[in-house]
Coordinates of C-alpha atoms in Angstrom, one line a residue:
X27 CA -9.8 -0.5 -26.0
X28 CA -10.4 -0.5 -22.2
X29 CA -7.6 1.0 -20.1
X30 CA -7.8 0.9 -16.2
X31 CA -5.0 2.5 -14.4
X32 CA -5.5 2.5 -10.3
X33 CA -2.6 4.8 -8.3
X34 CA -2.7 4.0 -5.1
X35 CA -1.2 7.1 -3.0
X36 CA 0.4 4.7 -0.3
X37 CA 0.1 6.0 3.6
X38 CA -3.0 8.6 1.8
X39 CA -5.8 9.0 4.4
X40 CA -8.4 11.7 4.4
X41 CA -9.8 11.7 8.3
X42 CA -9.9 8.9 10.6
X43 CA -12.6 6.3 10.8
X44 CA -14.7 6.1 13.5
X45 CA -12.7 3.3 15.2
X46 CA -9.4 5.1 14.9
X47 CA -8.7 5.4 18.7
X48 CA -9.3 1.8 19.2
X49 CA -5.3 1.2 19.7
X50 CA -4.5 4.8 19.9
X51 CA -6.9 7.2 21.4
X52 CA -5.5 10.1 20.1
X53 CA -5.7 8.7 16.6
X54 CA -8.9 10.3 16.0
X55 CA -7.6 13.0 15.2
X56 CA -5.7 11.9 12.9
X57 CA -6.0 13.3 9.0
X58 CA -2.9 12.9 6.8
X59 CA -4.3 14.9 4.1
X60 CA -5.4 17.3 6.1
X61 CA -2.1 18.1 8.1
X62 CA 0.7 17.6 5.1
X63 CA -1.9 20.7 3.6
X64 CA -1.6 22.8 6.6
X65 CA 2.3 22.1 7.4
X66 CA 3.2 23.5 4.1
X67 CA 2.0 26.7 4.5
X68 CA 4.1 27.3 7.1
X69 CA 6.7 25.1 5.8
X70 CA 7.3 26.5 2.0
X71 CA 5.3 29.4 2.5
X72 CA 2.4 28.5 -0.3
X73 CA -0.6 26.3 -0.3
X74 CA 1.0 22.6 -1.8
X75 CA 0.4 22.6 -6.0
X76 CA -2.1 19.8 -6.1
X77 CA -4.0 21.2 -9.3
X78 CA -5.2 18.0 -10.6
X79 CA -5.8 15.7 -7.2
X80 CA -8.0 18.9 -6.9
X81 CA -9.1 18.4 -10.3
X82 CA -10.2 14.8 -9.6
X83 CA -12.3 15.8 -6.8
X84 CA -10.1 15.7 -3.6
X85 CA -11.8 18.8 -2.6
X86 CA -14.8 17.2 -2.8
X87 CA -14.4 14.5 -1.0
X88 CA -11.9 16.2 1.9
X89 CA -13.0 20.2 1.9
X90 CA -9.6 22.3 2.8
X91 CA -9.2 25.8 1.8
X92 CA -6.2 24.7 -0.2
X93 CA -8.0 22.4 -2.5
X94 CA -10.7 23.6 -5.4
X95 CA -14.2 22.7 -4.3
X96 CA -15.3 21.9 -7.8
X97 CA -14.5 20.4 -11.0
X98 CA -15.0 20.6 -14.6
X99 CA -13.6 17.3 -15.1
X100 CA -15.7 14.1 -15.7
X101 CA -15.1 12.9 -12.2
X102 CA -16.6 10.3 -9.5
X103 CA -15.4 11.2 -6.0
X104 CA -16.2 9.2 -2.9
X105 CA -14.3 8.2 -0.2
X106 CA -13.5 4.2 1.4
X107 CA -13.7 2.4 4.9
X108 CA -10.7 -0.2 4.7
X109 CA -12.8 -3.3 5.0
X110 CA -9.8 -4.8 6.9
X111 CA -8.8 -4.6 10.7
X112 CA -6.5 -2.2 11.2
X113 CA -4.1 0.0 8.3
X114 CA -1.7 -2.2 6.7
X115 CA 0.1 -2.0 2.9
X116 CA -0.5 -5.8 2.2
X117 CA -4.0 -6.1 3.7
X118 CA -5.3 -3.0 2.1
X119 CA -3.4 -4.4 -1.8
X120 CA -5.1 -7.6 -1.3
X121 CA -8.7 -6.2 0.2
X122 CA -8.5 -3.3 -3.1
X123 CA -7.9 -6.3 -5.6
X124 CA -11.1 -8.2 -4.7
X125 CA -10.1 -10.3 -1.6
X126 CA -12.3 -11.1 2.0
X127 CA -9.7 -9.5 4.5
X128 CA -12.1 -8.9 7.1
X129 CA -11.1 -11.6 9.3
X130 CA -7.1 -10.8 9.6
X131 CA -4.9 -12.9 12.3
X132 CA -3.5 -10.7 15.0
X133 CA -0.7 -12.3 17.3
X134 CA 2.6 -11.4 18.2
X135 CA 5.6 -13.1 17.6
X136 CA 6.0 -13.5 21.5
X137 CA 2.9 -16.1 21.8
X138 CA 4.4 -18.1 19.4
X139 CA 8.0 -18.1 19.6
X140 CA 8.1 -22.1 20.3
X141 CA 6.4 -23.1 17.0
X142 CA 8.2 -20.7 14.5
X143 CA 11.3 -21.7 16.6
X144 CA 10.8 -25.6 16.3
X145 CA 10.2 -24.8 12.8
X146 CA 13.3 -23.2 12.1
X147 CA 15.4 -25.8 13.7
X148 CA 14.2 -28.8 11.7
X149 CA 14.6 -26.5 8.4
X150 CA 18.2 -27.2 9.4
X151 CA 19.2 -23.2 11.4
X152 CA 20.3 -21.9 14.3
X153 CA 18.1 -20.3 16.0
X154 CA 18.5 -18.2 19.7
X155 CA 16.7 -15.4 21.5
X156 CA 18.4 -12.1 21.5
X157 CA 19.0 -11.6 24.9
X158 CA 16.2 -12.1 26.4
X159 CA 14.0 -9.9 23.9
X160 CA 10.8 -11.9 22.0
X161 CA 12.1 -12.2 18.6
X162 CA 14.6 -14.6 17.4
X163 CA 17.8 -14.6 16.0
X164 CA 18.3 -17.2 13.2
X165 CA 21.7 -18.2 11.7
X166 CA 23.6 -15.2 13.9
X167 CA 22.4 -12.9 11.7
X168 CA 18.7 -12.7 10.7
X169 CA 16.1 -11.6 13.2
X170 CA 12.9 -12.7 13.5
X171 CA 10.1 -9.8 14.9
X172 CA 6.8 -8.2 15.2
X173 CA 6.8 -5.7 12.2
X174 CA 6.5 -2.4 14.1
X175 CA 5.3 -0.2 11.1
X176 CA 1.6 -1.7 10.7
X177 CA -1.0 -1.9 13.5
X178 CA 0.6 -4.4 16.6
X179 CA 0.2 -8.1 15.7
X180 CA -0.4 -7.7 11.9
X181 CA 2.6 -8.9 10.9
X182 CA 5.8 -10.5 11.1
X183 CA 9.4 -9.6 9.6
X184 CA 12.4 -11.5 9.0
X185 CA 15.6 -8.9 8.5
X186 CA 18.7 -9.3 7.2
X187 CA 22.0 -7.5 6.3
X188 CA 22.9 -8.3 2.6
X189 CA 26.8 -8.4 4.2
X190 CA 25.6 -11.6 6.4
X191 CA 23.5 -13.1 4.1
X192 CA 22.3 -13.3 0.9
X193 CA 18.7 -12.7 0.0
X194 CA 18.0 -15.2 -1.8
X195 CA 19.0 -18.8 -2.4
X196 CA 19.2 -21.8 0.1
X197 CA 20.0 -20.6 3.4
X198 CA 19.3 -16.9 2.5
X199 CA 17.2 -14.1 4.3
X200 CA 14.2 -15.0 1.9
X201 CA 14.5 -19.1 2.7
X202 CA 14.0 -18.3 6.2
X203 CA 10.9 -15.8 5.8
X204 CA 9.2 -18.5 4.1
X205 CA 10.0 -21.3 7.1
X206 CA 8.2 -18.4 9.1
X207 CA 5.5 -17.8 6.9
X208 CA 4.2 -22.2 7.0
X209 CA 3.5 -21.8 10.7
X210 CA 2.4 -18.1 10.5
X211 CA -0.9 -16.6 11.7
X212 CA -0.9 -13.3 10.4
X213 CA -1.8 -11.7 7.4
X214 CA 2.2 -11.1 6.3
X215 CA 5.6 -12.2 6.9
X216 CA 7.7 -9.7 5.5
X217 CA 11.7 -10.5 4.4
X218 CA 13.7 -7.5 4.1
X219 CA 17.3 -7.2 3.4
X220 CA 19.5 -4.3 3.3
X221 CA 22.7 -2.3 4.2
X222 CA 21.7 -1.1 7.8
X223 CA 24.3 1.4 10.3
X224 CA 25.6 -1.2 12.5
X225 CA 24.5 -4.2 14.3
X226 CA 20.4 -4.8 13.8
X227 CA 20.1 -5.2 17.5
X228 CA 20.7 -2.2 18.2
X229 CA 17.7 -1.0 16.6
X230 CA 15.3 -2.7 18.6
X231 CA 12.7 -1.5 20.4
X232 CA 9.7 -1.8 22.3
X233 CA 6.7 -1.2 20.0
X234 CA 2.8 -1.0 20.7
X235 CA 0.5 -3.6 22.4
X236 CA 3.4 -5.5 23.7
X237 CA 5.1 -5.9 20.2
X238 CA 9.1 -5.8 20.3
X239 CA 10.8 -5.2 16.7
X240 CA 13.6 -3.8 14.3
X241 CA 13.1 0.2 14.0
X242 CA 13.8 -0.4 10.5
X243 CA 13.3 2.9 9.1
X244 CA 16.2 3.6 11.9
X245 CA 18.1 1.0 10.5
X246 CA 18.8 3.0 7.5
X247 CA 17.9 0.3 4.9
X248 CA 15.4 2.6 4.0
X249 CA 18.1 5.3 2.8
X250 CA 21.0 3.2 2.1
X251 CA 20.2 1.7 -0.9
X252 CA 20.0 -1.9 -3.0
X253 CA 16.3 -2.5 -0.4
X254 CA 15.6 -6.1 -1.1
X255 CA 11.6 -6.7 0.1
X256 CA 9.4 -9.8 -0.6
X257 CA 6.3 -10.0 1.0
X258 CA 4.8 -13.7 2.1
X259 CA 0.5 -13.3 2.4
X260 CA -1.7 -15.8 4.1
X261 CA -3.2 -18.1 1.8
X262 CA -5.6 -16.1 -0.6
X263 CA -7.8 -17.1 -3.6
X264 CA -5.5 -15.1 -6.3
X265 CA -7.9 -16.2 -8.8
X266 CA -10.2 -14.2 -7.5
X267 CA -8.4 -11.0 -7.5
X268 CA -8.9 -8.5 -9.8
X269 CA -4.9 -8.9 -11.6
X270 CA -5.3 -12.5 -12.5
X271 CA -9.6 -12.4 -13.3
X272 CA -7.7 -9.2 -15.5
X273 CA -5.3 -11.5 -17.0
X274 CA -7.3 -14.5 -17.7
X275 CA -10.0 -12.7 -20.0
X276 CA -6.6 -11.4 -22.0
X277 CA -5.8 -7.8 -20.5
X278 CA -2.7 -7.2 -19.8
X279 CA -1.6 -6.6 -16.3
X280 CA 1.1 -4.4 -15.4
X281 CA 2.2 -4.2 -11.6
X282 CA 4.4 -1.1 -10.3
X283 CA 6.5 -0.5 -7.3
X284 CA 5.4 -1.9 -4.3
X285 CA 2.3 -2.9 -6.0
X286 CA 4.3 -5.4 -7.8
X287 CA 5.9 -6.6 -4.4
X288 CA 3.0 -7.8 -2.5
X289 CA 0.4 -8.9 -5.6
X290 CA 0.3 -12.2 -7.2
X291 CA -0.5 -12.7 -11.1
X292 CA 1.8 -14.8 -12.5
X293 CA 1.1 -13.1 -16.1
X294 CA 1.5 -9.8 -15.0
X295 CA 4.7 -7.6 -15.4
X296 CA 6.2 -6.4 -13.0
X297 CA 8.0 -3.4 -12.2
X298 CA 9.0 -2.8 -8.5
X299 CA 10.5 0.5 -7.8
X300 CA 10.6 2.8 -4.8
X301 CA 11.5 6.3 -6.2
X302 CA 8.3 8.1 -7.0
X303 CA 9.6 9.1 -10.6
X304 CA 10.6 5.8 -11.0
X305 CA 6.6 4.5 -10.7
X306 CA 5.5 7.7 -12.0
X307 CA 7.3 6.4 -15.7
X308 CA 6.9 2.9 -15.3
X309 CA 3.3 3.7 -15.4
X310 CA 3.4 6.1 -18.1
X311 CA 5.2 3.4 -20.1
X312 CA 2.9 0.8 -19.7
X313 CA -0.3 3.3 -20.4
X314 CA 1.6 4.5 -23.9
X315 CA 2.3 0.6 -25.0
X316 CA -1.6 1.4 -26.6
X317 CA -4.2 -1.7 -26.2
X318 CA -6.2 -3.0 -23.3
X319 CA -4.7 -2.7 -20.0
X320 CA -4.5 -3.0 -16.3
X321 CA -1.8 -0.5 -14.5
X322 CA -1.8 -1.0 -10.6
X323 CA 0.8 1.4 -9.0
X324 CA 2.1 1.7 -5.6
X325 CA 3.6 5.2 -4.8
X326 CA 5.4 4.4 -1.5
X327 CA 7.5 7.3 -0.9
X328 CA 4.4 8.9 0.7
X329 CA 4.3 6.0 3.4
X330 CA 7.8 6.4 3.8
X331 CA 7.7 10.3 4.4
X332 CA 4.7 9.2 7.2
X333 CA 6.9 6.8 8.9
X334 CA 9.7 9.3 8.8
X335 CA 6.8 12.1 10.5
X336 CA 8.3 14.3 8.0
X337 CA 4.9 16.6 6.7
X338 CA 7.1 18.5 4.3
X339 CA 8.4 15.3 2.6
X340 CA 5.2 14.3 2.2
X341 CA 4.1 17.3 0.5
X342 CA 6.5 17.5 -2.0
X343 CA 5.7 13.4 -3.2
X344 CA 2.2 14.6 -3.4
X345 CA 3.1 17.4 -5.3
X346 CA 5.5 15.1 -7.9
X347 CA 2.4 12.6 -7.8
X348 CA 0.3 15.5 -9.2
X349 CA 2.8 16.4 -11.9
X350 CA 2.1 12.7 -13.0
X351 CA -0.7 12.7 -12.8
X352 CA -1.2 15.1 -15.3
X353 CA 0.2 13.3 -17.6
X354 CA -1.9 10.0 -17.4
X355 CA -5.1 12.2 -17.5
X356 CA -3.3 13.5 -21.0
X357 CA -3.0 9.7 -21.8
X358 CA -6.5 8.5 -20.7
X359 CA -9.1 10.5 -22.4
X360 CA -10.3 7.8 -25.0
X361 CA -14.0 6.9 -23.8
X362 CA -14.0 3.9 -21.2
X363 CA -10.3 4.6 -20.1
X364 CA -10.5 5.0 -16.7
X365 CA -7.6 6.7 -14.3
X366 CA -8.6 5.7 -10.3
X367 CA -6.7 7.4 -7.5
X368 CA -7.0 6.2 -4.1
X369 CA -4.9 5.1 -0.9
X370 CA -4.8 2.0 1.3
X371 CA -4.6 3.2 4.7
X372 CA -3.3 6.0 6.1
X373 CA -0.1 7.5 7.5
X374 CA 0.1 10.8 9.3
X375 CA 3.1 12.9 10.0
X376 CA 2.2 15.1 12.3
X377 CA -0.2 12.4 14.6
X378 CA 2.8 12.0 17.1
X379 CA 4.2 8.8 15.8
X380 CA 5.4 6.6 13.1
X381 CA 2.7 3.9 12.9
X382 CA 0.2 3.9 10.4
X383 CA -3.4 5.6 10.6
X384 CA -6.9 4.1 10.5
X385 CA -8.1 6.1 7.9
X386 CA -10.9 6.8 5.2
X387 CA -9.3 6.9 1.9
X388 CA -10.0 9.1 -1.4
X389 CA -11.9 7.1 -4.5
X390 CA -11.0 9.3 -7.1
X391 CA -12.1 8.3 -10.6
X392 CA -11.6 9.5 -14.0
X393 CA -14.2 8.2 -16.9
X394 CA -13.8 10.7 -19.9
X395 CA -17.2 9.9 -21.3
X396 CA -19.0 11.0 -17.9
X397 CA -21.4 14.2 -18.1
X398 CA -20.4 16.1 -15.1
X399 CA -19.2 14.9 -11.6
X400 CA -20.9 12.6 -9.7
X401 CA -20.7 12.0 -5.8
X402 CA -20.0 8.5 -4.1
X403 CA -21.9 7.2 -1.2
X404 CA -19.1 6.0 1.1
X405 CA -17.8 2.7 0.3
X406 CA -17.6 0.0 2.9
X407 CA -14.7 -1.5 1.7
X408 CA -11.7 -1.1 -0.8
X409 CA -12.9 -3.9 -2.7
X410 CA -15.5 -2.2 -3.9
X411 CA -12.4 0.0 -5.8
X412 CA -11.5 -3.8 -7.5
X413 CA -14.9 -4.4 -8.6
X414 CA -15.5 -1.1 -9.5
X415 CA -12.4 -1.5 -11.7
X416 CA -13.4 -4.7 -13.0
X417 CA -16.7 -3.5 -14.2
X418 CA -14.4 -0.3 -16.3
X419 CA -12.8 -3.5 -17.7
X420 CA -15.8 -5.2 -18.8
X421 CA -14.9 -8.1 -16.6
X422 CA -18.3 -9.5 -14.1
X423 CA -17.2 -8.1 -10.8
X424 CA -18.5 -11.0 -9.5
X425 CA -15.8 -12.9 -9.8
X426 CA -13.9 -10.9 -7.2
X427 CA -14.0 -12.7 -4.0
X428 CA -15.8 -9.3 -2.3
X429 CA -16.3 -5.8 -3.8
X430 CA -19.2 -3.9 -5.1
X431 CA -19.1 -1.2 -7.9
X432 CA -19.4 2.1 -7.3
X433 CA -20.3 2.7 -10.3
X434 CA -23.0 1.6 -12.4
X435 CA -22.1 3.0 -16.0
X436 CA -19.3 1.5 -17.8
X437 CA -17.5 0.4 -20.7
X438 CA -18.2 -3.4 -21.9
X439 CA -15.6 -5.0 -24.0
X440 CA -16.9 -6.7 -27.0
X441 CA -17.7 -10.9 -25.9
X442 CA -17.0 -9.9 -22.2
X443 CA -19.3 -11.7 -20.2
X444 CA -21.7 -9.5 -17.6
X445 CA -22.2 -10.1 -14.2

């Protein structure tokens, strides 16, 4: 039986990379593990209950007096470089699973308003400017903008109330994010529906490096319930991504919350959720369904609590995360099971604003047959998390699109072919 189940702690970053403070100087400072620890001291009065992210080698890997600084678990701890400009959800999914996303598109939406406009028009809408701003408004209702939440230029959002429009279906908020997404250059167009707290215009704002979008966490489609999200990727080699070269060789493939959003396998189940207990049991589900398998989970609620700059928010999903964890390390303990922690990016509270963090992220991995703990050179990219993975599997890495393993020892299932 091989099991591979990768959480990825969304928004997790432990230190900035040394090209933080490209964008944002003061982003070198920046350290989301780091701060949500020190905040709740003085926040809950205690150190934050992270007994087995210490367990796994956080500590380790990011030395703070409120984590242990050893293990007794059979542990690999490292840390990751993104191996993708800037810190963004979809780029970081799609670098993790095996895919080149070294060479992202930046532009804003403002050098290419003519195109996606044109293109809007002969799919039959209505399209304006809203009042004089650089994004567009399409049928009256759905606006067209820079994303403001990822690095400036990364992506693209089309946003919709779910009164005005439907998401999906002809004409819908979905139909028109994929009109945008044909004549696209950036890594994501992102459609997003929802029950906002009045008119979207009047949660636009000026972002960075010229960018001008919907503050959506202000919107309150965050918070309001019935979030509709579909994310549109450039052009990628799926097949050589670690879901689908998962799939094909007959593992089964299991895709929570956001996770199973933004990854394409069309054999995989999915099971999007938001609410950190709802990933937390989706994943325990899939790991007790017994046989070979592949979990990916996204826990977002961490991202969100960045966006929000709320440290103490953050703490207590970490804290929740650890509880279940727990009880996947009580679930994986057969010999070639394998339980990964990591991030994509990261997201800090207390850095002064709501963007995302260019980060170094935790590789935290659980192999029950291991003798001891073992320390990871840094790894240049996340893909070398997927090929990694892929190798626990028994699958050749090599058919990854990028990635290296990180570790040499693992399982082989019987008639799996070697790289």
């Amino acid at each position: 039986m091989a099991r591979t189940v990768i959480v990825v702690i969304d928004g997790f970053g432990i230190g900035a990379m040394p090209d933080a403070g490209a964008l944002r100087p003061g982003d070198l400072t920046a350290d989301t593990c780091g701060h949500v620890l020190d905040h709740a001291r003085t926040a809950f009065g205690r150190p934050l209950r992270l007994p087995v992210l210490g367990a796994l080698g956080l500590g380790l890997v990011h030395p703070h007096r409120d984590l242990e600084r050893s293990t007794r678990l059979p542990v690999a701890a490292g840390r990751a470089a993104l191996g993708y400009p800037g810190a963004d959800t979809f780029a970081g999914h799609q670098t993790m699973m095996g895919a080149d996303f070294s060479r992202v598109t930046v532009a804003r939406l403002a050098d290419h308003l003519g195109e996606v406009g044109d293109a809007l028009t002969a799919a039959g809408h209505r399209v304006e400017r809203l009042e004089g701003e650089p994004l567009l408004v399409v049928d009256g209702a759905v606006l067209v903008h820079d994303n403001l939440e990822a690095d400036p230029g990364i992506n693209w959002n089309a946003s919709g109330r779910l009164e005005d429009l439907p998401f999906d279906g002809p004409g819908g908020i979905l139909a028109i994010a994929r009109t945008v997404r044909a004549v696209a250059p950036v890594a994501r167009v992102i459609a997003v529906g929802g029950h906002a707290d009045g008119p979207l215009g009047a949660f636009v704002r000026n972002g960075d490096g010229g960018t001008v979008g919907l503050d959506t966490p202000a919107t309150g489609f965050y918070r309001n319930g019935d979030l509709r999200v579909r994310h549109l990727g450039a052009p990628l080699d799926h097949t050589r991504q670690l879901p689908d070269l998962a799939a094909r060789a007959g593992v089964p493939v299991t895709l929570v919350g956001k996770a199973a959003d933004i990854l394409v396998c069309d054999r995989a189940e999915r099971r999007p959720a938001v609410d950190t207990a709802d990933v937390l049991a989706y994943t325990l589900e899939a790991v007790r369904a017994g046989g070979d398998a592949l979990v990916v989970a996204n826990v977002q609620e961490t991202d969100l609590a960045g966006h929000q700059q709320d440290s103490g928010r953050y703490g207590q999903v970490l804290e929740q995360v650890d509880a279940g964890l727990a009880e996947l390390l009580a679930l994986l303990a057969a010999p070639g099971d394998r339980l990964v922690v990591t991030g994509d990016h990261g997201n800090d509270p207390a850095i002064g604003h709501a963007h995302h963090t260019r980060e170094y992220v935790p590789v935290l991995i659980h192999r029950p047959e291991g003798a001891g703990v073992e320390l990871l050179p840094d790894a240049d990219s996340l893909a070398d998390v997927g090929a990694t993975a892929a190798r626990s599997l028994g699958l050749p890495p090599g058919g990854l699109g990028a990635g290296t393993p990180l570790l040499e020892v693992a399982m082989t299932r019987p008639g799996s072919p070697e790289e």
